[in-house]
Coordinates of C-alpha atoms in Angstrom, one line a residue:
X2 CA -17.3 4.2 13.9
X3 CA -19.0 7.3 12.4
X4 CA -20.3 8.3 15.8
X5 CA -16.9 7.9 17.4
X6 CA -15.3 9.9 14.5
X7 CA -17.8 12.7 15.0
X8 CA -17.2 12.7 18.7
X9 CA -13.4 12.9 18.3
X10 CA -13.9 15.8 15.8
X11 CA -16.1 17.6 18.3
X12 CA -13.6 17.2 21.1
X13 CA -10.8 18.4 18.9
X14 CA -12.4 21.7 17.9
X15 CA -11.9 23.5 21.2
X16 CA -8.3 22.4 21.3
X17 CA -7.6 24.2 18.0
X18 CA -9.0 27.4 19.6
X19 CA -6.7 27.3 22.6
X20 CA -3.8 29.6 22.2
X21 CA -0.4 28.4 23.4
X22 CA 1.1 30.5 26.2
X23 CA 3.8 32.8 25.1
X24 CA 7.2 32.8 26.9
X25 CA 6.3 36.1 28.6
X26 CA 3.1 34.6 29.9
X27 CA 4.9 31.5 31.2
X28 CA 7.4 33.7 33.0
X29 CA 4.6 35.9 34.5
X30 CA 2.8 32.8 35.8
X31 CA 6.0 31.4 37.3
X32 CA 7.1 34.7 38.8
X33 CA 3.7 35.2 40.4
X34 CA 3.9 31.7 41.9
X35 CA 7.4 32.4 43.2
X36 CA 6.5 35.7 44.7
X37 CA 3.4 34.2 46.5
X38 CA 5.7 31.6 48.1
X39 CA 8.3 34.3 48.8
X40 CA 5.8 36.5 50.7
X41 CA 4.5 33.4 52.6
X42 CA 8.0 33.1 54.0
X43 CA 8.9 36.8 54.4
X44 CA 5.7 38.0 56.0
X45 CA 7.0 41.4 57.3
X46 CA 8.6 42.2 53.9
X47 CA 5.2 41.4 52.3
X48 CA 3.6 44.0 54.4
X49 CA 6.3 46.6 53.5
X50 CA 5.8 45.8 49.8
X51 CA 2.0 46.4 50.1
X52 CA 1.0 42.7 49.9
X53 CA -1.3 42.4 53.0
X54 CA -2.4 38.8 52.9
X55 CA 0.1 37.9 55.6
X56 CA -0.2 40.9 58.0
X57 CA -1.2 38.7 61.0
X58 CA 1.9 36.5 60.6
X59 CA 5.5 36.8 61.8
X60 CA 8.3 35.2 59.9
X61 CA 9.3 31.7 60.9
X62 CA 13.1 31.6 61.2
X63 CA 13.3 28.0 62.5
X64 CA 15.9 25.8 60.8
X65 CA 13.1 23.6 59.5
X66 CA 11.4 26.6 57.8
X67 CA 14.7 27.8 56.4
X68 CA 15.5 24.4 54.9
X69 CA 12.0 24.3 53.3
X70 CA 12.7 27.7 51.7
X71 CA 16.1 26.5 50.4
X72 CA 14.4 23.6 48.8
X73 CA 11.8 25.9 47.2
X74 CA 14.5 28.2 45.8
X75 CA 16.3 25.2 44.2
X76 CA 13.0 24.0 42.7
X77 CA 12.1 27.4 41.2
X78 CA 15.6 27.8 39.8
X79 CA 15.0 24.6 37.9
X80 CA 11.6 25.7 36.7
X81 CA 13.1 29.0 35.4
X82 CA 15.6 27.1 33.3
X83 CA 12.7 25.5 31.4
X84 CA 12.0 29.0 29.9
X85 CA 14.2 30.0 27.0
X86 CA 15.4 33.5 27.7
X87 CA 15.7 34.5 24.0
X88 CA 12.0 33.9 23.6
X89 CA 11.2 36.6 26.2
X90 CA 10.5 40.3 25.4
X91 CA 13.3 42.6 26.4
X92 CA 11.7 43.7 29.6
X93 CA 10.7 40.2 30.7
X94 CA 14.2 38.9 29.8
X95 CA 15.7 41.4 32.2
X96 CA 13.1 40.5 34.9
X97 CA 14.0 36.8 34.3
X98 CA 17.7 37.4 34.9
X99 CA 17.0 39.6 38.0
X100 CA 14.8 36.8 39.4
X101 CA 17.5 34.2 38.7
X102 CA 20.1 36.4 40.4
X103 CA 17.8 37.0 43.4
X104 CA 17.4 33.3 43.9
X105 CA 21.1 32.7 43.8
X106 CA 21.6 35.6 46.2
X107 CA 19.1 34.1 48.7
X108 CA 20.7 30.7 48.4
X109 CA 24.1 32.2 49.2
X110 CA 22.6 34.0 52.2
X111 CA 20.9 30.8 53.6
X112 CA 23.6 28.3 52.7
X113 CA 26.9 30.2 52.9
X114 CA 26.5 33.4 54.9
X115 CA 24.0 32.0 57.4
X116 CA 23.4 35.3 59.3
X117 CA 20.5 33.7 61.2
X118 CA 23.1 31.7 63.2
X119 CA 25.3 34.7 64.2
X120 CA 23.5 38.0 63.7
X121 CA 20.9 38.9 66.3
X122 CA 19.9 41.9 64.3
X123 CA 18.1 39.6 61.9
X124 CA 15.5 39.0 64.7
X125 CA 15.3 42.5 66.2
X126 CA 14.8 44.0 62.7
X127 CA 11.9 41.6 62.0
X128 CA 10.2 42.4 65.2
X129 CA 10.5 46.2 64.9
X130 CA 9.4 46.4 61.3
X131 CA 6.5 44.0 61.9
X132 CA 4.9 46.4 64.5
X133 CA 6.1 49.7 63.0
X134 CA 4.3 49.1 59.7
X135 CA 1.0 48.8 61.6
X136 CA 1.5 52.1 63.3
X137 CA 3.0 54.3 60.7
X138 CA 1.4 53.1 57.5
X139 CA -2.3 53.9 57.1
X140 CA -3.0 51.2 54.5
X141 CA -6.2 50.0 56.3
X142 CA -8.6 51.2 59.0
X143 CA -6.9 51.6 62.4
X144 CA -8.8 48.8 64.2
X145 CA -7.7 46.3 61.4
X146 CA -4.1 47.4 61.7
X147 CA -4.2 47.1 65.5
X148 CA -5.7 43.6 65.2
X149 CA -2.8 42.7 62.9
X150 CA -0.3 44.1 65.5
X151 CA -2.0 42.1 68.2
X152 CA -1.6 38.9 66.2
X153 CA 2.0 39.6 65.4
X154 CA 2.8 40.7 69.0
X155 CA 1.5 37.3 70.1
X156 CA 4.1 35.6 68.0
X157 CA 7.1 37.6 69.2
X158 CA 7.8 35.1 72.0
X159 CA 8.0 32.3 69.5
X160 CA 10.4 34.2 67.3
X161 CA 12.6 35.1 70.3
X162 CA 12.8 31.4 71.3
X163 CA 13.9 30.6 67.7
X164 CA 16.6 33.3 67.9
X165 CA 17.9 31.9 71.2
X166 CA 18.0 28.4 69.6
X167 CA 19.7 29.6 66.4
X168 CA 22.3 32.1 67.7
X169 CA 25.5 30.6 68.7
X170 CA 28.9 32.0 67.7
X171 CA 28.2 35.8 67.5
X172 CA 30.3 39.0 67.2
X173 CA 30.3 41.3 70.2
X174 CA 29.4 44.4 68.2
X175 CA 26.3 42.8 66.7
X176 CA 25.1 41.8 70.2
X177 CA 25.7 45.2 71.6
X178 CA 23.6 46.8 68.8
X179 CA 20.9 44.2 69.2
X180 CA 20.6 45.1 72.9
X181 CA 20.0 48.7 71.9
X182 CA 17.5 47.8 69.2
X183 CA 15.7 45.4 71.6
X184 CA 15.2 48.3 74.0
X185 CA 13.8 50.2 71.0
X186 CA 11.4 47.4 70.3
X187 CA 10.2 47.5 73.9
X188 CA 9.6 51.2 73.6
X189 CA 7.8 50.6 70.3
X190 CA 5.4 48.2 72.0
X191 CA 4.9 50.1 75.3
X192 CA 4.7 53.7 73.9
X193 CA 4.2 54.0 70.2
X194 CA 1.8 51.0 69.8
X195 CA -0.3 51.9 72.8
X196 CA -0.4 55.6 71.7
X197 CA -1.7 54.4 68.3
X198 CA -4.2 52.2 70.1
X199 CA -5.8 55.2 71.7
X200 CA -7.7 55.7 68.5
X201 CA -9.1 52.2 68.4
X202 CA -12.2 50.7 69.8
X203 CA -12.4 49.8 73.6
X204 CA -12.3 46.1 72.9
X205 CA -9.2 46.4 70.6
X206 CA -7.5 48.7 73.2
X207 CA -7.9 46.0 75.9
X208 CA -6.6 43.2 73.7
X209 CA -3.7 45.5 72.6
X210 CA -2.7 46.2 76.1
X211 CA -2.6 42.5 77.0
X212 CA -0.7 41.6 73.8
X213 CA 1.8 44.4 74.5
X214 CA 2.4 43.2 78.1
X215 CA 3.1 39.6 77.0
X216 CA 5.4 40.7 74.1
X217 CA 7.3 43.1 76.3
X218 CA 7.8 40.4 79.0
X219 CA 9.4 38.2 76.3
X220 CA 11.5 41.0 74.9
X221 CA 12.7 42.0 78.4
X222 CA 13.7 38.4 79.0
X223 CA 15.4 38.3 75.6
X224 CA 17.3 41.5 76.5
X225 CA 18.5 39.9 79.7
X226 CA 19.6 36.8 77.7
X227 CA 21.5 39.0 75.2
X228 CA 23.3 40.8 78.0
X229 CA 23.9 38.0 80.5
X230 CA 24.2 35.0 78.3
X231 CA 25.1 35.8 74.7
X232 CA 27.3 38.9 75.2
X233 CA 29.9 37.3 77.5
X234 CA 30.3 34.4 75.0
X235 CA 30.5 36.7 71.9
X236 CA 33.8 35.9 70.4
X237 CA 33.2 35.7 66.7
X238 CA 35.3 38.0 64.4
X239 CA 32.8 40.4 62.8
X240 CA 34.9 40.4 59.7
X241 CA 33.7 38.0 57.1
X242 CA 37.2 37.1 55.7
X243 CA 38.2 37.5 52.1
X244 CA 36.6 34.4 50.6
X245 CA 33.1 35.0 52.1
X246 CA 33.3 38.8 51.7
X247 CA 34.3 38.5 48.0
X248 CA 31.3 36.2 47.4
X249 CA 29.0 38.6 49.3
X250 CA 30.4 41.6 47.4
X251 CA 29.8 39.9 44.1
X252 CA 26.3 38.9 45.2
X253 CA 25.5 42.4 46.3
X254 CA 26.9 44.5 43.5
X255 CA 26.1 42.4 40.4
X256 CA 28.9 44.2 38.5
X257 CA 31.4 42.9 36.0
X258 CA 34.2 44.4 38.2
X259 CA 36.2 42.1 40.4
X260 CA 36.8 43.0 44.1
X261 CA 40.4 43.9 43.3
X262 CA 39.3 46.2 40.4
X263 CA 36.8 47.9 42.7
X264 CA 39.5 48.5 45.3
X265 CA 42.0 49.8 42.7
X266 CA 39.4 52.2 41.2
X267 CA 38.5 53.5 44.6
X268 CA 42.2 54.1 45.6
X269 CA 42.7 56.0 42.3
X270 CA 39.6 58.0 42.8
X271 CA 40.6 58.9 46.3
X272 CA 43.7 60.6 45.1
X273 CA 41.9 62.5 42.3
X274 CA 39.2 63.8 44.6
X275 CA 41.6 64.9 47.3
X276 CA 43.5 66.9 44.6
X277 CA 40.2 68.5 43.4
X278 CA 39.3 69.4 47.0
X279 CA 42.6 71.1 47.5
X280 CA 42.1 73.2 44.4
X281 CA 38.6 74.3 45.7
X282 CA 40.0 74.9 49.2
X283 CA 42.9 77.1 48.2
X284 CA 41.0 80.4 47.6
X285 CA 39.0 79.8 50.7
X286 CA 42.1 79.1 52.7
X287 CA 43.7 82.4 51.6
X288 CA 40.4 84.2 52.5
X289 CA 40.1 82.6 56.0
X290 CA 43.7 82.6 56.9
X291 CA 45.4 85.5 55.1
X292 CA 48.4 85.4 57.5
X293 CA 49.2 81.8 56.7
X294 CA 51.1 81.4 53.4
X295 CA 52.2 77.8 53.8
X296 CA 50.0 75.7 51.4
X297 CA 52.3 72.9 50.7
X298 CA 50.4 70.3 52.8
X299 CA 47.4 69.8 50.6
X300 CA 45.4 67.7 53.2
X301 CA 46.1 70.2 55.9
X302 CA 44.9 73.1 53.8
X303 CA 41.7 71.2 53.0
X304 CA 41.1 70.2 56.6
X305 CA 41.5 73.7 57.9
X306 CA 39.0 75.1 55.5
X307 CA 36.5 72.3 56.2
X308 CA 36.9 72.8 59.9
X309 CA 36.1 76.5 59.4
X310 CA 33.0 75.6 57.4
X311 CA 31.9 73.1 60.1
X312 CA 31.5 75.9 62.6
X313 CA 28.3 76.8 60.8
X314 CA 26.0 74.1 62.3
X315 CA 22.6 74.0 64.0
X316 CA 22.2 73.4 67.7
X317 CA 21.2 69.9 68.5
X318 CA 17.5 70.9 69.3
X319 CA 17.2 72.6 65.9
X320 CA 18.6 69.7 63.7
X321 CA 15.3 68.6 62.4
X322 CA 14.0 72.1 61.8
X323 CA 17.0 72.9 59.7
X324 CA 16.3 69.9 57.4
X325 CA 12.6 70.9 57.1
X326 CA 13.7 74.3 55.8
X327 CA 16.2 72.8 53.3
X328 CA 13.8 70.6 51.4
X329 CA 11.5 73.3 49.9
X330 CA 14.6 75.1 48.6
X331 CA 15.9 71.9 47.0
X332 CA 12.5 71.3 45.4
X333 CA 12.5 74.8 43.9
X334 CA 16.1 74.5 42.6
X335 CA 15.5 71.1 40.9
X336 CA 12.4 72.5 39.2
X337 CA 14.0 75.8 38.2
X338 CA 16.9 74.0 36.6
X339 CA 14.8 71.4 34.9
X340 CA 16.8 68.5 36.3
X341 CA 13.8 66.1 36.6
X342 CA 10.0 66.3 36.9
X343 CA 8.9 66.2 40.5
X344 CA 5.6 64.8 41.8
X345 CA 4.1 67.3 44.3
X346 CA 1.4 64.7 45.3
X347 CA 4.0 62.4 46.9
X348 CA 4.2 63.1 50.7
X349 CA 7.6 63.2 52.5
X350 CA 7.7 63.1 56.3
X351 CA 10.8 64.2 58.2
X352 CA 11.2 62.5 61.5
X353 CA 13.7 61.2 64.1
X354 CA 14.7 57.7 63.4
X355 CA 12.6 55.3 65.5
X356 CA 14.7 53.8 68.3
X357 CA 14.3 50.3 67.1
X358 CA 16.2 51.3 63.9
X359 CA 19.0 53.3 65.4
X360 CA 22.6 52.3 65.8
X361 CA 23.5 51.6 62.1
X362 CA 23.0 54.6 59.9
X363 CA 22.7 58.3 60.7
X364 CA 19.9 58.9 58.1
X365 CA 17.8 56.8 55.8
X366 CA 14.8 57.1 53.5
X367 CA 11.9 54.6 54.1
X368 CA 9.7 54.6 51.1
X369 CA 6.2 52.9 50.8
X370 CA 6.1 49.6 49.1
X371 CA 5.4 49.4 45.4
X372 CA 1.9 48.1 45.9
X373 CA 0.9 50.9 48.3
X374 CA -0.9 54.0 47.2
X375 CA -0.5 57.5 48.5
X376 CA 1.5 56.4 51.6
X377 CA 4.2 58.8 52.9
X378 CA 8.0 58.3 52.6
X379 CA 9.9 58.9 55.8
X380 CA 13.2 60.8 55.8
X381 CA 14.7 59.5 59.1
X382 CA 17.5 61.3 60.9
X383 CA 19.0 60.0 64.1
X384 CA 19.1 62.7 66.8
X385 CA 22.2 63.3 68.9
X386 CA 22.1 60.6 71.5
X387 CA 21.1 61.9 74.9
X388 CA 24.0 60.1 76.7
X389 CA 26.7 61.7 74.5
X390 CA 29.1 64.2 76.1
X391 CA 29.2 67.8 74.8
X392 CA 32.3 67.0 72.9
X393 CA 30.7 64.0 71.2
X394 CA 27.6 66.0 70.4
X395 CA 29.7 68.8 68.9
X396 CA 31.6 66.3 66.8
X397 CA 28.4 65.0 65.4
X398 CA 27.0 68.5 64.6
X399 CA 30.2 69.6 63.0
X400 CA 30.0 66.6 60.7
X401 CA 26.4 67.3 59.9
X402 CA 26.8 71.1 59.7
X403 CA 24.5 73.4 57.7
X404 CA 26.2 72.6 54.4
X405 CA 26.4 68.9 55.0
X406 CA 22.7 68.7 55.9
X407 CA 22.0 70.1 52.4
X408 CA 24.0 67.4 50.8
X409 CA 22.4 64.8 53.0
X410 CA 18.9 66.1 52.0
X411 CA 19.8 65.8 48.4
X412 CA 20.9 62.2 48.9
X413 CA 17.9 61.1 51.0
X414 CA 15.3 63.4 49.7
X415 CA 15.2 65.6 46.6
X416 CA 16.2 64.5 44.0
X417 CA 17.8 61.4 45.7
X418 CA 16.2 58.4 47.2
X419 CA 12.7 59.9 47.7
X420 CA 12.4 60.8 44.0
X421 CA 14.1 57.8 42.6
X422 CA 11.9 55.4 44.6
X423 CA 8.6 56.9 43.6
X424 CA 9.7 56.8 40.0
X425 CA 10.7 53.2 40.5
X426 CA 7.3 52.2 41.9
X427 CA 5.7 53.4 38.6
X428 CA 7.3 50.7 36.6
X429 CA 4.9 47.7 36.3
X430 CA 7.3 45.0 37.5
X431 CA 6.9 43.7 41.0
X432 CA 10.1 41.6 40.5
X433 CA 12.2 44.8 40.0
X434 CA 10.6 46.5 43.1
X435 CA 10.9 43.5 45.4
X436 CA 14.5 42.7 44.3
X437 CA 15.7 46.2 43.6
X438 CA 19.4 46.8 43.1
X439 CA 21.1 48.4 46.1
X440 CA 23.9 49.9 43.9
X441 CA 21.4 51.4 41.5
X442 CA 19.4 53.0 44.4
X443 CA 22.4 54.2 46.3
X444 CA 24.3 55.1 43.2
X445 CA 21.4 57.4 42.0
X446 CA 21.5 59.2 45.4
X447 CA 25.2 59.9 45.1
X448 CA 24.8 60.9 41.5
X449 CA 22.0 63.3 42.6
X450 CA 24.5 65.0 44.9
X451 CA 26.9 65.6 42.1
X452 CA 24.3 66.6 39.6
X453 CA 22.7 69.2 41.9
X454 CA 26.1 70.7 42.9
X455 CA 27.2 70.8 39.3
X456 CA 24.0 72.7 38.4
X457 CA 25.1 75.5 40.7
X458 CA 23.2 74.8 43.9
X459 CA 23.7 77.5 46.5
X460 CA 24.8 80.0 43.8
X461 CA 27.9 78.0 43.1
X462 CA 29.3 78.7 46.5
X463 CA 32.7 77.0 46.8
X464 CA 31.8 75.9 50.3
X465 CA 28.9 73.8 48.9
X466 CA 31.2 72.4 46.2
X467 CA 33.8 71.5 48.8
X468 CA 31.4 69.8 51.2
X469 CA 29.8 67.9 48.3
X470 CA 33.3 66.7 47.3
X471 CA 33.9 65.6 50.9
X472 CA 30.7 63.6 50.8
X473 CA 31.8 62.0 47.5
X474 CA 35.1 61.2 49.1
X475 CA 33.2 59.5 51.9
X476 CA 31.6 57.3 49.2
X477 CA 35.0 56.4 47.8
X478 CA 36.4 55.6 51.3
X479 CA 33.3 53.5 52.1
X480 CA 34.3 51.1 49.3
X481 CA 37.9 51.0 50.5
X482 CA 37.3 50.3 54.2
X483 CA 34.4 47.9 53.4
X484 CA 36.9 45.6 51.6
X485 CA 40.0 46.3 53.6
X486 CA 38.2 45.6 56.9
X487 CA 36.6 42.3 55.9
X488 CA 39.2 40.9 53.5
X489 CA 42.5 42.3 54.8
X490 CA 41.9 42.8 58.6
X491 CA 42.1 46.6 58.7
X492 CA 41.9 47.6 62.4
X493 CA 39.7 50.2 64.0
X494 CA 42.6 52.6 64.6
X495 CA 43.6 52.3 60.9
X496 CA 40.0 53.0 59.8
X497 CA 39.7 56.0 62.1
X498 CA 43.1 57.4 60.9
X499 CA 42.1 57.0 57.2
X500 CA 38.7 58.5 57.6
X501 CA 39.7 61.4 59.8
X502 CA 43.0 62.4 58.2
X503 CA 42.4 61.6 54.5
X504 CA 38.6 61.8 54.6
X505 CA 38.3 64.9 56.8
X506 CA 35.6 63.2 58.9
X507 CA 34.8 64.0 62.5
X508 CA 35.6 61.5 65.2
X509 CA 31.9 60.5 65.8
X510 CA 31.3 60.0 62.0
X511 CA 34.5 57.9 61.7
X512 CA 33.6 55.8 64.7
X513 CA 30.1 55.2 63.4
X514 CA 31.4 54.2 60.0
X515 CA 33.6 51.6 61.6
X516 CA 30.6 50.1 63.4
X517 CA 28.5 50.2 60.2
X518 CA 31.2 48.5 58.1
X519 CA 31.2 45.6 60.6
X520 CA 27.4 45.4 60.8
X521 CA 26.5 45.8 57.1
X522 CA 29.3 44.1 55.1
X523 CA 29.3 44.8 51.4
X524 CA 26.6 47.5 51.7
X525 CA 29.1 50.4 51.9
X526 CA 30.4 49.5 48.5
X527 CA 27.1 50.0 46.8
X528 CA 27.4 53.8 46.8
X529 CA 30.6 53.9 45.0
X530 CA 30.0 51.2 42.4
X531 CA 26.4 52.4 41.7
X532 CA 27.6 56.0 41.1
X533 CA 30.5 54.9 38.9
X534 CA 28.3 52.8 36.7
X535 CA 25.6 55.5 36.4
X536 CA 28.2 58.2 35.6
X537 CA 29.8 56.0 33.0
X538 CA 26.4 55.3 31.5
X539 CA 25.5 59.0 31.3
X540 CA 28.8 59.6 29.4
X541 CA 27.9 56.9 26.9
X542 CA 24.3 58.0 26.6
X543 CA 25.4 61.6 26.0
X544 CA 27.6 60.5 23.1
X545 CA 24.9 58.2 21.7
X546 CA 22.2 60.9 21.7
X547 CA 24.3 63.8 20.4
X548 CA 22.3 66.9 19.8
X549 CA 19.2 65.1 21.2
X550 CA 20.7 64.7 24.6
X551 CA 19.3 66.6 27.6
X552 CA 20.1 66.0 31.2
X553 CA 16.4 65.8 32.1
X554 CA 15.8 63.2 29.4
X555 CA 18.7 61.0 30.7
X556 CA 17.5 61.2 34.3
X557 CA 13.9 60.4 33.6
X558 CA 14.7 57.7 31.1
X559 CA 17.1 56.1 33.6
X560 CA 14.5 56.1 36.4
X561 CA 11.6 55.0 34.1
X562 CA 12.7 51.3 34.3
X563 CA 12.5 50.7 38.0
X564 CA 15.5 49.8 40.1
X565 CA 17.4 47.1 38.2
X566 CA 21.2 46.7 38.3
X567 CA 22.8 49.4 36.2
X568 CA 24.1 46.8 33.7
X569 CA 20.5 46.3 32.6
X570 CA 19.8 50.0 32.4
X571 CA 22.8 50.2 30.1
X572 CA 21.2 47.6 27.8
X573 CA 17.9 49.5 27.8
X574 CA 19.3 53.0 27.3
X575 CA 22.0 52.2 24.8
X576 CA 19.6 50.3 22.6
X577 CA 17.1 53.2 22.3

């Protein structure tokens, strides 16, 4: 008995030295486990994030794989409920809620929205991004990246067969866009990939050429299937309908506002902004048209002034050069006015949008993943399509005139998306970076437009002020048409009429926005709600800080916590 007692005492000693896991540590363990499984399913997204364990794999979109992921999401949701949120530190508590919301959002997408059954862009996006990241991101030696591209190209036929099996009742506009993007994917594999391969070893070049030929054959056959088989049967209404759209809007925005409150706020803001634009336009109208004394039609006055400003635009061949000259000026202005600290070591590359990504947005910012180091961000701008008529090209260039390109470059570049996203990547939470808030990201970019203009950009030129207001009005109208199209059946002619007459947009821009609203339901609302929430937060923060408030302090504090929904930023800033 004495020997047994001593043995039990000996065994018990190490147990007393073992420290129990804290709630934060339990959450970190569970979050790491969840993300590992998430990247195993979303292989292309893993590469974009900077997690390179799955670079040779292409997402499995089969119904069996999707059901397994749904099961995994339900399982992890149960596991998360075993953690008591109040035991977590403030930052972990926020990450905990973000992860719960992300799981619910994914379950909604898989179980209710089910785009994999009706949206062919799901598949063209995966293919294009899977190869592009191997070409444009120098995260590893070229031969290694080319080998990864070879492996992924070999799985393209399998993914395309899955797409053909899954896609059934589809909207026409989605198929038409997929046809264009599929051609872009073929170009990516036949031109861009092989061009990159010229720097590889002879053995890799040979394998690459063979993989490219096989993938292109499958893509060509898929393109024929899209045009000859799927397109003639495409009869699904691209509108989601009120019930599904409301759910998606709630899932996308994570705001306490209801869809009706969002619509009401946007309608009210539309009237206010139009009035402000008239007040800014009036002196310019009298300068430009001294013989015309009729200023009773406020919309007509504003439009005539904007039409005059739009004449100042670059020729189509100089569009990219114009943007390249704008960015250094913006960088200097932001620094001189002490708006936010910029990082000169972060590279920004201006380029034409790759063909496989065209057809949705005119411009975008593609930032490196949060786990990447010293990789460039790409400021992508779609060129004027070669098949457009001269009138269509002129419409595009009038919309993106010399003044608008400045506002666009604030939004996408400095101090907009480019700056916000490299600040975001500094925050040590992979949860916030992987599941970043669209409204916060887009809201910051719209807020940056207002902030820079208010600071006197372009020497307080009223033309810059008016164009900036037009861009903000575009944000407001985005939220209106997003909801009215999908929930209330707004027609293309009604959208065009609203955007062109009350939003002062050119025909090409209005037509593109109609397409985009159908292709990216709920996304157009992120700009308006994100800006509104950030602006409201700045007002509250200004009052809280009193004499200690500075604009730079607010901006840098706001961006220091990554890209969570603004409701969480409010918690953090207002408790400081």
